[in-house]
Short mmCIF file of C-alpha atoms in Angstrom, two decimals:
data_model
loop_
_atom_site.label_atom_id
_atom_site.label_comp_id
_atom_site.label_asym_id
_atom_site.label_seq_id
_atom_site.Cartn_x
_atom_site.Cartn_y
_atom_site.Cartn_z
CA MET A 397 -2.95 -66.92 -122.12
CA TYR A 398 -4.35 -63.44 -124.05
CA ASN A 399 -0.72 -63.26 -127.14
CA SER A 400 -3.45 -63.74 -129.70
CA VAL A 401 -6.36 -60.46 -128.18
CA ASN A 402 -7.24 -58.35 -130.54
CA ASN A 403 -5.50 -55.02 -129.49
CA SER A 404 -7.79 -52.42 -131.00
CA LYS A 405 -10.99 -54.45 -130.52
CA ILE A 406 -11.00 -55.34 -126.74
CA ILE A 407 -9.97 -50.73 -126.63
CA SER A 408 -12.79 -50.25 -128.43
CA ASP A 409 -14.63 -52.84 -126.84
CA VAL A 410 -14.39 -50.69 -123.35
CA ASP A 411 -15.71 -48.77 -124.58
CA ILE A 412 -18.22 -49.42 -125.52
CA LEU A 413 -19.41 -51.03 -122.74
CA VAL A 414 -18.45 -46.96 -120.84
CA ARG A 415 -20.86 -45.85 -123.40
CA LYS A 416 -23.80 -48.71 -122.88
CA ILE A 417 -23.94 -47.98 -119.44
CA ILE A 418 -23.64 -44.41 -119.59
CA TYR A 419 -26.20 -43.90 -122.19
CA GLN A 420 -28.42 -47.45 -122.40
CA CYS A 421 -29.84 -50.17 -120.27
CA ILE A 422 -27.25 -52.84 -120.00
CA SER A 423 -27.97 -54.92 -116.65
CA LEU A 424 -26.03 -55.52 -113.96
CA LYS A 425 -24.97 -59.49 -115.08
CA ASN A 426 -23.96 -58.05 -118.48
CA VAL A 427 -21.58 -55.24 -117.20
CA LYS A 428 -19.73 -58.57 -114.31
CA SER A 429 -19.65 -60.36 -117.89
CA GLU A 430 -18.13 -57.99 -119.87
CA LEU A 431 -15.80 -56.61 -116.86
CA ASN A 432 -14.77 -60.41 -116.42
CA ARG A 433 -13.75 -60.84 -119.50
CA LEU A 434 -12.07 -57.03 -121.44
CA TYR A 435 -10.79 -56.34 -117.76
CA TYR A 436 -7.42 -57.70 -117.40
CA PRO A 437 -6.74 -57.94 -121.04
CA PHE A 438 -7.47 -54.34 -121.26
CA MET A 439 -4.73 -53.78 -118.43
CA THR A 440 -1.90 -55.45 -120.59
CA ILE A 441 -2.13 -53.56 -123.32
CA LEU A 442 -2.67 -50.23 -121.09
CA ASP A 443 -0.30 -47.84 -122.23
CA ASP A 444 0.35 -44.81 -120.92
CA GLU A 445 2.56 -43.58 -123.80
CA LEU A 446 -0.97 -43.29 -125.24
CA ALA A 447 -4.21 -41.27 -125.08
CA TYR A 448 -7.77 -43.02 -124.96
CA SER A 449 -11.12 -41.59 -126.09
CA GLN A 450 -12.71 -39.93 -122.90
CA PRO A 451 -14.87 -43.39 -121.98
CA ILE A 452 -11.74 -45.37 -121.78
CA ASN A 453 -10.22 -43.03 -119.24
CA ALA A 454 -12.82 -43.22 -117.40
CA PHE A 455 -12.78 -46.88 -117.49
CA ILE A 456 -9.45 -46.84 -116.43
CA SER A 457 -10.00 -43.83 -113.81
CA THR A 458 -13.20 -45.87 -111.90
CA THR A 459 -11.61 -49.53 -111.90
CA ASN A 460 -8.56 -48.01 -110.27
CA ALA A 461 -10.45 -46.99 -107.53
CA ILE A 462 -12.81 -49.57 -107.01
CA VAL A 463 -9.87 -52.88 -107.25
CA GLY A 464 -7.00 -49.92 -105.60
CA ASP A 465 -3.45 -51.77 -106.48
CA SER A 466 -4.99 -55.14 -106.58
CA TYR A 467 -2.44 -57.59 -110.15
CA PRO A 468 -5.32 -57.39 -112.91
CA PHE A 469 -5.06 -61.14 -112.60
CA ASN A 470 -6.23 -61.50 -109.39
CA VAL A 471 -9.97 -59.29 -110.34
CA SER A 472 -12.57 -61.43 -109.51
CA TRP A 473 -15.27 -59.13 -110.72
CA ASN A 474 -19.01 -60.15 -108.67
CA ASN A 475 -22.37 -58.31 -108.26
CA SER A 476 -20.41 -55.98 -105.48
CA LEU A 477 -17.87 -55.00 -107.76
CA THR A 478 -19.81 -53.92 -110.23
CA GLU A 479 -22.59 -52.54 -108.40
CA SER A 480 -19.90 -49.93 -107.88
CA PHE A 481 -18.18 -50.09 -111.17
CA ILE A 482 -21.41 -49.22 -112.08
CA ARG A 483 -22.73 -46.17 -109.40
CA LEU A 484 -18.72 -44.58 -110.04
CA LEU A 485 -18.18 -44.36 -113.81
CA LEU A 486 -21.94 -42.67 -113.95
CA SER A 487 -19.80 -40.08 -112.08
CA TYR A 488 -17.84 -39.56 -115.70
CA LYS A 489 -21.55 -38.39 -117.42
CA SER A 490 -21.05 -34.82 -118.09
CA HIS A 491 -16.62 -35.58 -118.67
CA ILE A 492 -17.40 -38.06 -121.08
CA ASN A 493 -20.60 -35.61 -123.04
CA TYR A 494 -18.04 -32.64 -122.89
CA ASP A 495 -15.79 -34.59 -124.74
CA TYR A 496 -18.01 -36.31 -127.47
CA ASN A 497 -19.60 -33.33 -127.85
CA LYS A 498 -16.30 -31.31 -129.03
CA TRP A 499 -15.44 -34.45 -131.22
CA TYR A 500 -18.90 -33.59 -133.20
CA SER A 501 -18.56 -29.91 -132.81
CA GLN A 502 -14.83 -30.92 -135.05
CA GLY A 503 -16.57 -32.96 -137.07
CA ILE A 504 -19.09 -30.09 -138.45
CA SER A 505 -16.09 -27.12 -138.17
CA ASN A 506 -13.77 -29.89 -141.20
CA SER A 507 -16.57 -30.67 -142.39
CA ASN A 508 -17.38 -26.99 -142.88
CA LYS A 509 -13.78 -26.16 -144.59
CA LEU A 510 -13.68 -29.01 -146.61
CA GLU A 511 -16.61 -28.11 -148.07
CA ASN A 512 -15.11 -24.65 -148.67
CA SER A 513 -11.22 -25.86 -150.15
CA ILE A 514 -13.66 -28.05 -153.34
CA ARG A 515 -16.16 -24.96 -153.84
CA LYS A 516 -12.97 -22.80 -154.03
CA LEU A 517 -11.39 -25.05 -156.32
CA PHE A 518 -14.23 -25.37 -158.91
CA ILE A 519 -14.35 -21.58 -159.24
CA LYS A 520 -10.95 -21.64 -160.56
CA ARG A 521 -11.66 -24.93 -162.68
CA SER A 522 -13.85 -26.61 -164.88
CA ARG A 523 -13.72 -30.05 -164.43
CA LEU A 524 -12.08 -32.14 -161.69
CA LEU A 525 -11.87 -35.58 -160.98
CA PHE A 526 -12.06 -37.20 -157.77
CA VAL A 527 -10.94 -40.02 -156.26
CA ARG A 528 -12.46 -41.47 -153.21
CA VAL A 529 -10.39 -44.65 -152.00
CA ASP A 530 -10.87 -46.84 -148.57
CA LEU A 531 -8.32 -47.63 -147.26
CA LYS A 532 -8.32 -50.70 -144.79
CA TYR A 533 -5.79 -53.76 -143.46
CA PHE A 534 -6.64 -57.31 -143.66
CA GLN A 535 -8.87 -59.49 -141.10
CA GLU A 536 -6.35 -61.60 -140.36
CA VAL A 537 -3.60 -59.05 -139.83
CA SER A 538 -5.78 -57.35 -138.28
CA ASP A 539 -5.42 -58.40 -134.94
CA HIS A 540 -2.21 -57.08 -134.56
CA ILE A 541 -1.89 -54.59 -135.75
CA THR A 542 -1.39 -51.64 -133.22
CA ILE A 543 -1.75 -48.09 -133.18
CA TYR A 544 1.67 -47.43 -133.96
CA ASP A 545 2.05 -49.49 -136.69
CA PHE A 546 -1.23 -47.71 -138.50
CA ASP A 547 0.65 -44.54 -137.90
CA ALA A 548 3.65 -45.06 -138.78
CA HIS A 549 0.89 -46.22 -142.38
CA MET A 550 -0.28 -42.81 -142.56
CA GLN A 551 3.27 -41.13 -142.35
CA LYS A 552 4.11 -42.81 -145.34
CA LEU A 553 1.40 -42.19 -146.64
CA ARG A 554 1.38 -38.74 -146.73
CA ASP A 555 4.82 -38.58 -147.16
CA PHE A 556 4.42 -40.38 -150.51
CA ILE A 557 0.78 -37.44 -151.26
CA GLY A 558 3.34 -34.58 -150.07
CA ASN A 559 6.32 -35.45 -152.13
CA LYS A 560 3.79 -35.68 -155.58
CA LYS A 561 5.60 -38.83 -155.66
CA THR A 562 3.73 -40.95 -158.72
CA CYS A 563 -0.22 -41.09 -158.38
CA PHE A 564 -0.16 -38.30 -156.60
CA GLY A 565 1.21 -35.98 -158.88
CA ASP A 566 -1.06 -33.02 -159.52
CA LEU A 567 -3.47 -33.19 -156.70
CA LEU A 568 -5.64 -29.93 -156.16
CA LEU A 569 -6.41 -31.62 -152.76
CA ASN A 570 -5.92 -34.90 -150.59
CA ALA A 571 -7.44 -35.07 -147.05
CA TRP A 572 -7.53 -37.67 -144.97
CA SER A 573 -10.07 -39.56 -142.19
CA LEU A 574 -8.78 -42.09 -139.84
CA GLU A 575 -11.35 -44.06 -137.85
CA GLN A 576 -11.58 -47.30 -135.66
CA GLY A 577 -14.75 -49.77 -136.31
CA GLU A 578 -16.64 -50.54 -133.98
CA GLU A 579 -18.01 -54.32 -134.35
CA ASN A 580 -13.87 -55.44 -134.43
CA GLY A 581 -12.08 -52.49 -133.85
CA SER A 582 -9.62 -52.08 -137.19
CA PHE A 583 -8.32 -48.94 -137.87
CA HIS A 584 -8.80 -47.28 -141.33
CA CYS A 585 -8.79 -44.27 -143.56
CA HIS A 586 -10.87 -42.71 -145.93
CA LEU A 587 -9.21 -40.75 -149.20
CA LEU A 588 -10.56 -38.22 -150.60
CA LEU A 589 -8.12 -37.03 -153.43
CA VAL A 590 -8.80 -34.23 -156.28
CA TYR A 591 -7.13 -34.13 -159.42
CA ASP A 592 -7.40 -31.31 -162.39
CA GLY A 593 -10.02 -32.50 -164.65
CA SER A 594 -7.54 -31.52 -167.77
CA GLU A 595 -5.13 -33.28 -166.72
CA HIS A 596 -6.56 -36.46 -165.54
CA TYR A 597 -9.31 -39.17 -167.05
CA SER A 598 -8.88 -41.89 -165.56
CA ASP A 599 -10.08 -42.17 -161.87
CA THR A 600 -10.84 -45.51 -161.80
CA TYR A 601 -7.33 -46.37 -162.93
CA LEU A 602 -5.97 -43.50 -160.06
CA ALA A 603 -8.18 -45.14 -157.54
CA MET A 604 -6.35 -48.79 -158.52
CA LYS A 605 -2.38 -47.15 -158.05
CA VAL A 606 -3.45 -44.75 -154.76
CA GLY A 607 -4.38 -48.63 -153.61
CA GLU A 608 -0.68 -50.41 -154.68
CA LYS A 609 0.83 -47.43 -152.55
CA TRP A 610 -1.28 -48.85 -149.81
CA GLN A 611 -0.49 -52.38 -150.31
CA ASP A 612 3.39 -51.68 -150.60
CA ILE A 613 3.47 -49.88 -147.66
CA THR A 614 1.62 -51.97 -145.55
CA GLU A 615 4.07 -54.05 -146.53
CA GLY A 616 0.39 -56.72 -147.92
CA LEU A 617 -0.72 -56.11 -145.26
CA GLY A 618 -3.34 -53.42 -146.38
CA TYR A 619 -6.12 -54.05 -148.84
CA PHE A 620 -8.22 -50.90 -150.53
CA PHE A 621 -11.94 -50.69 -151.78
CA ASN A 622 -11.68 -49.11 -154.75
CA LEU A 623 -15.14 -47.45 -154.73
CA HIS A 624 -14.43 -46.83 -158.75
CA THR A 625 -15.45 -49.52 -159.58
CA PRO A 626 -17.89 -49.94 -162.97
CA ASN A 627 -20.61 -51.88 -161.15
CA TYR A 628 -20.15 -49.66 -157.73
CA LYS A 629 -20.27 -46.23 -159.52
CA LYS A 630 -24.01 -47.59 -160.95
CA ARG A 631 -25.00 -48.27 -158.32
CA PHE A 632 -24.83 -44.41 -158.54
CA GLU A 633 -25.55 -43.30 -161.55
CA TYR A 634 -29.03 -44.92 -160.90
CA LYS A 635 -30.25 -43.01 -158.47
CA ASN A 636 -27.97 -39.13 -159.92
CA THR A 637 -26.17 -39.14 -156.77
CA LEU A 638 -22.71 -40.37 -157.99
CA GLY A 639 -19.85 -37.60 -156.53
CA ILE A 640 -17.23 -39.12 -157.09
CA GLY A 641 -15.40 -39.49 -160.77
CA MET A 642 -15.42 -36.27 -163.03
CA ILE A 643 -17.20 -33.56 -161.48
CA HIS A 644 -18.50 -30.25 -164.19
CA ARG A 645 -18.74 -27.06 -162.96
CA SER A 646 -20.94 -26.67 -165.44
CA ASN A 647 -23.30 -29.31 -164.71
CA ILE A 648 -24.71 -28.36 -160.71
CA GLN A 649 -26.25 -31.71 -159.54
CA GLU A 650 -22.58 -33.97 -160.35
CA VAL A 651 -21.25 -30.34 -157.68
CA GLU A 652 -23.14 -31.40 -155.19
CA ASN A 653 -22.67 -34.96 -155.69
CA ALA A 654 -19.65 -34.34 -154.91
CA VAL A 655 -19.08 -32.50 -152.71
CA ASN A 656 -21.54 -35.07 -150.93
CA ALA A 657 -19.34 -37.56 -151.04
CA ALA A 658 -16.40 -35.60 -149.74
CA LEU A 659 -17.73 -34.55 -146.50
CA TYR A 660 -18.31 -38.58 -146.28
CA LEU A 661 -14.85 -38.54 -144.27
CA THR A 662 -15.93 -35.63 -141.34
CA ARG A 663 -19.00 -36.80 -140.96
CA PRO A 664 -18.83 -38.28 -136.80
CA PHE A 665 -21.62 -41.17 -138.06
CA LYS A 666 -20.47 -43.05 -141.31
CA SER A 667 -24.56 -44.66 -140.58
CA ASP A 668 -27.89 -44.53 -137.76
CA ASP A 669 -25.57 -46.81 -135.87
CA SER A 670 -21.26 -46.97 -136.46
CA TYR A 671 -19.64 -44.74 -133.87
CA GLN A 672 -16.13 -45.07 -135.78
CA ARG A 673 -14.14 -42.94 -133.51
CA LEU A 674 -10.41 -43.55 -133.12
CA LYS A 675 -10.41 -44.73 -129.08
CA VAL A 676 -6.75 -44.65 -129.25
CA LYS A 677 -4.22 -42.66 -130.31
CA LEU A 678 -0.62 -41.68 -130.27
CA PRO A 679 -0.67 -37.82 -128.65
CA GLY A 680 -0.99 -34.79 -131.04
CA MET A 681 -1.85 -37.55 -133.29
CA ARG A 682 -4.46 -36.02 -135.89
CA THR A 683 -7.74 -37.79 -137.12
CA PHE A 684 -8.67 -35.46 -139.90
CA GLY A 685 -6.65 -33.08 -142.01
CA LYS A 686 -6.65 -31.91 -145.50
CA SER A 687 -3.46 -30.28 -147.89
CA ILE A 688 -4.95 -27.86 -151.64
CA LYS A 689 -2.83 -27.28 -153.86
CA LYS A 690 -2.18 -22.76 -153.72
CA GLN A 691 -4.13 -21.85 -157.26
CA THR A 692 -2.70 -19.52 -159.01
CA THR A 693 -4.87 -16.14 -160.94
#
């Protein structure tokens, strides 16, 4: 019945439902409707080997307490059960708040560390080449991409980066951030690569090569958003905010733009209404990482 369900979207939708109940105003009717839509398919994909966000953990604990040992397929959420669900779920608000604050603080810490690393690079180099690529999956196949798949693809990508092969040769710094879209629940990665500007000059070429490598790794399931196309860069050049491509240390505005563009990776919210935090992870799975080449004196 649910073979074609988008697992990552179901997980994301459960997270959204809980946060709406905790932080927003949602009617009993809508909560009941969402429970009847989400509960059974979510329970069929629930994996004890995975780590879920605190809102989802609260959902699991709350529903288990209410329905007990009933088989999920037989559970029908009426007004009475839904009211009980809401009352019990609200008791988890402090736990969810704590988890949210911890995640937000970690994002600030990551941001500070990344900015410090970038500014150190400019002390040693007069110009740096910044390359930013967003690595995603085609919409028509993202339904079938699990967190296991995403992790395996990222492991391969990090191996290529670590081995400094092909387009990852001569890297001075790399950073990555793993996220999950809120609207469709799809997994994606924001990738930053910084090269010595005296050794490399074509950011457009390198961005294309990185994207092609992602397509190879995912065996055609993935695609990439290239921020280095002329039209895309012109939009930021017009606003004097372009922070990718060749960045010269002598140009203070360029440096600040580059730092700002790089820190996009660590921002908890990519826009005012976008909560793209991973809602499911493998145990011990990192959602952000960076590596910087040791500088010689």
